[in-house]
Short mmCIF file of C-alpha atoms in Angstrom, two decimals:
data_model
loop_
_atom_site.label_atom_id
_atom_site.label_comp_id
_atom_site.label_asym_id
_atom_site.label_seq_id
_atom_site.Cartn_x
_atom_site.Cartn_y
_atom_site.Cartn_z
CA MET A 1 -55.68 41.67 -29.75
CA LYS A 2 -56.02 42.04 -26.01
CA ARG A 3 -57.67 38.59 -25.85
CA SER A 4 -55.03 37.07 -27.74
CA LEU A 5 -52.41 38.26 -25.38
CA GLN A 6 -54.29 37.18 -22.47
CA ILE A 7 -54.37 33.48 -24.06
CA VAL A 8 -50.69 33.46 -25.00
CA ALA A 9 -49.94 34.67 -21.34
CA LEU A 10 -52.18 32.01 -19.95
CA LEU A 11 -50.47 29.26 -22.05
CA GLY A 12 -47.11 30.43 -21.05
CA ILE A 13 -47.94 30.43 -17.37
CA MET A 14 -49.52 26.74 -17.91
CA THR A 15 -46.36 25.66 -19.82
CA VAL A 16 -43.99 26.81 -17.02
CA SER A 17 -46.47 25.13 -14.41
CA PHE A 18 -46.28 21.79 -16.00
CA THR A 19 -42.44 22.00 -16.37
CA PHE A 20 -41.81 22.85 -12.70
CA LYS A 21 -44.29 20.04 -11.79
CA SER A 22 -42.57 17.60 -14.12
CA GLN A 23 -39.04 18.71 -12.36
CA ASP A 24 -40.53 18.44 -8.92
CA ASN A 25 -41.97 14.87 -9.76
CA GLY A 26 -38.33 13.90 -11.23
CA LEU A 27 -36.83 15.19 -8.08
CA LYS A 28 -39.14 13.53 -5.78
CA LYS A 29 -38.57 10.26 -7.39
CA SER A 30 -34.88 10.66 -7.48
CA MET A 31 -34.90 11.59 -3.82
CA GLU A 32 -36.99 8.58 -2.89
CA ALA A 33 -34.37 6.32 -4.71
CA GLY A 34 -31.50 8.33 -3.05
CA LYS A 35 -32.86 7.81 0.36
CA LYS A 36 -32.68 4.00 -0.15
CA THR A 37 -28.96 4.31 -1.34
CA TYR A 38 -28.11 6.69 1.47
CA ASN A 39 -29.48 4.33 4.00
CA ALA A 40 -27.60 1.44 2.55
CA VAL A 41 -24.22 3.11 1.82
CA CYS A 42 -24.00 6.52 3.59
CA GLN A 43 -25.79 6.43 7.00
CA ALA A 44 -23.31 4.27 8.98
CA CYS A 45 -20.99 7.15 9.03
CA HIS A 46 -23.13 10.29 8.29
CA MET A 47 -25.88 9.11 10.54
CA ASP A 48 -29.80 9.15 9.91
CA LYS A 49 -30.39 12.83 9.76
CA GLY A 50 -26.90 13.73 7.95
CA GLN A 51 -25.66 14.92 11.38
CA GLY A 52 -22.27 12.84 11.08
CA ILE A 53 -20.21 12.21 14.06
CA SER A 54 -18.34 15.24 15.70
CA SER A 55 -14.79 15.40 14.70
CA VAL A 56 -14.92 12.12 13.04
CA PHE A 57 -17.26 12.09 10.03
CA PRO A 58 -18.57 15.39 8.79
CA PRO A 59 -22.24 16.33 8.72
CA LEU A 60 -24.06 16.55 5.41
CA ALA A 61 -26.87 18.46 7.15
CA LYS A 62 -26.52 22.10 6.50
CA SER A 63 -23.09 21.31 5.08
CA ASP A 64 -21.34 24.32 3.51
CA TYR A 65 -18.67 21.78 2.08
CA LEU A 66 -21.46 19.57 0.49
CA MET A 67 -23.23 22.58 -1.16
CA ALA A 68 -20.44 24.54 -2.35
CA ASP A 69 -19.22 22.13 -5.33
CA THR A 70 -21.45 19.82 -7.01
CA ASP A 71 -18.71 18.30 -9.19
CA ARG A 72 -16.41 17.70 -5.99
CA ALA A 73 -19.45 16.05 -4.35
CA ILE A 74 -19.87 13.81 -7.31
CA SER A 75 -15.91 13.07 -7.58
CA ASN A 76 -15.97 12.20 -3.71
CA LEU A 77 -18.68 9.50 -4.43
CA ILE A 78 -16.85 8.21 -7.42
CA LYS A 79 -13.01 8.15 -6.27
CA GLY A 80 -13.45 8.56 -2.33
CA LEU A 81 -11.89 11.15 -0.26
CA SER A 82 -9.00 11.23 1.93
CA GLY A 83 -7.10 14.22 3.62
CA GLU A 84 -8.07 17.18 5.76
CA ILE A 85 -11.35 18.97 4.84
CA GLU A 86 -13.27 21.70 6.60
CA VAL A 87 -17.05 21.51 6.97
CA ASN A 88 -18.98 24.23 8.86
CA LYS A 89 -15.80 25.48 10.46
CA THR A 90 -14.75 22.22 11.84
CA LYS A 91 -11.75 19.93 10.42
CA TYR A 92 -12.01 16.46 9.41
CA ASN A 93 -9.25 14.02 8.33
CA GLN A 94 -10.88 10.68 7.68
CA VAL A 95 -11.01 8.27 4.58
CA MET A 96 -14.25 7.98 2.81
CA PRO A 97 -13.85 5.12 0.44
CA ALA A 98 -15.17 5.29 -3.25
CA THR A 99 -18.74 4.25 -3.29
CA GLY A 100 -18.83 1.89 -6.13
CA LEU A 101 -22.18 3.54 -7.24
CA ASP A 102 -23.28 3.90 -10.78
CA ASP A 103 -24.08 7.37 -12.24
CA GLN A 104 -27.85 6.99 -11.49
CA ASP A 105 -27.37 6.06 -7.95
CA ILE A 106 -24.95 8.79 -7.40
CA ALA A 107 -27.25 11.37 -8.93
CA ASP A 108 -30.32 10.10 -6.65
CA VAL A 109 -28.14 9.99 -3.41
CA LEU A 110 -26.85 13.55 -4.06
CA ASN A 111 -30.54 14.69 -5.03
CA PHE A 112 -31.53 13.29 -1.64
CA VAL A 113 -28.80 14.68 0.49
CA MET A 114 -28.53 17.91 -1.10
CA ASN A 115 -32.43 18.70 -0.72
CA SER A 116 -32.63 17.22 3.02
CA TRP A 117 -31.63 18.45 6.56
CA GLY A 118 -31.59 22.23 5.69
CA ASN A 119 -29.82 21.84 2.34
CA LYS A 120 -31.45 23.14 -0.79
CA ALA A 121 -29.92 22.55 -4.20
CA GLU A 122 -30.27 24.95 -6.95
CA LYS A 123 -31.30 22.30 -9.53
CA VAL A 124 -31.78 18.53 -9.89
CA LEU A 125 -28.66 16.71 -10.47
CA THR A 126 -28.71 14.29 -13.31
CA LYS A 127 -27.21 10.92 -14.37
CA ALA A 128 -25.59 12.78 -17.43
CA LYS A 129 -24.13 15.32 -15.11
CA VAL A 130 -22.61 12.49 -13.07
CA ALA A 131 -21.28 10.78 -16.25
CA LYS A 132 -19.64 13.84 -17.40
CA VAL A 133 -17.75 14.31 -14.17
CA ARG A 134 -16.88 10.67 -14.11
CA ALA A 135 -15.49 11.20 -17.74
CA SER A 136 -13.22 14.16 -16.43
CA LEU A 137 -11.74 12.08 -13.81
CA LYS A 138 -10.20 9.45 -16.37
#
């Protein structure tokens, strides 16, 4: 009986380990794709390390605004953003145009920025999640 419990426990640990490894690999691939998208679409304003431009374009690095609401971040990439926002206790009031990115590109770029430069997302953002937010905006 004791041996059976040990085997069950070992199998459980192995299953969890493989699941985390798979999630880590998925996040890594998504972040690699997202970095390319970031460099092509976002870097001009938010800069190479996500630091933004003081009082003009908000930082994505260690950004309280970005990390506070994933649905809002998705929506901002889909619809764009205008009006005043506050990021890390600094006010910004510029226009960010809609990116025109598809659901997979949005998931990838957000996985990249939400897991870089001092940011750490709680979970991997998926294409399905982006599609759900996009559908709610119509």
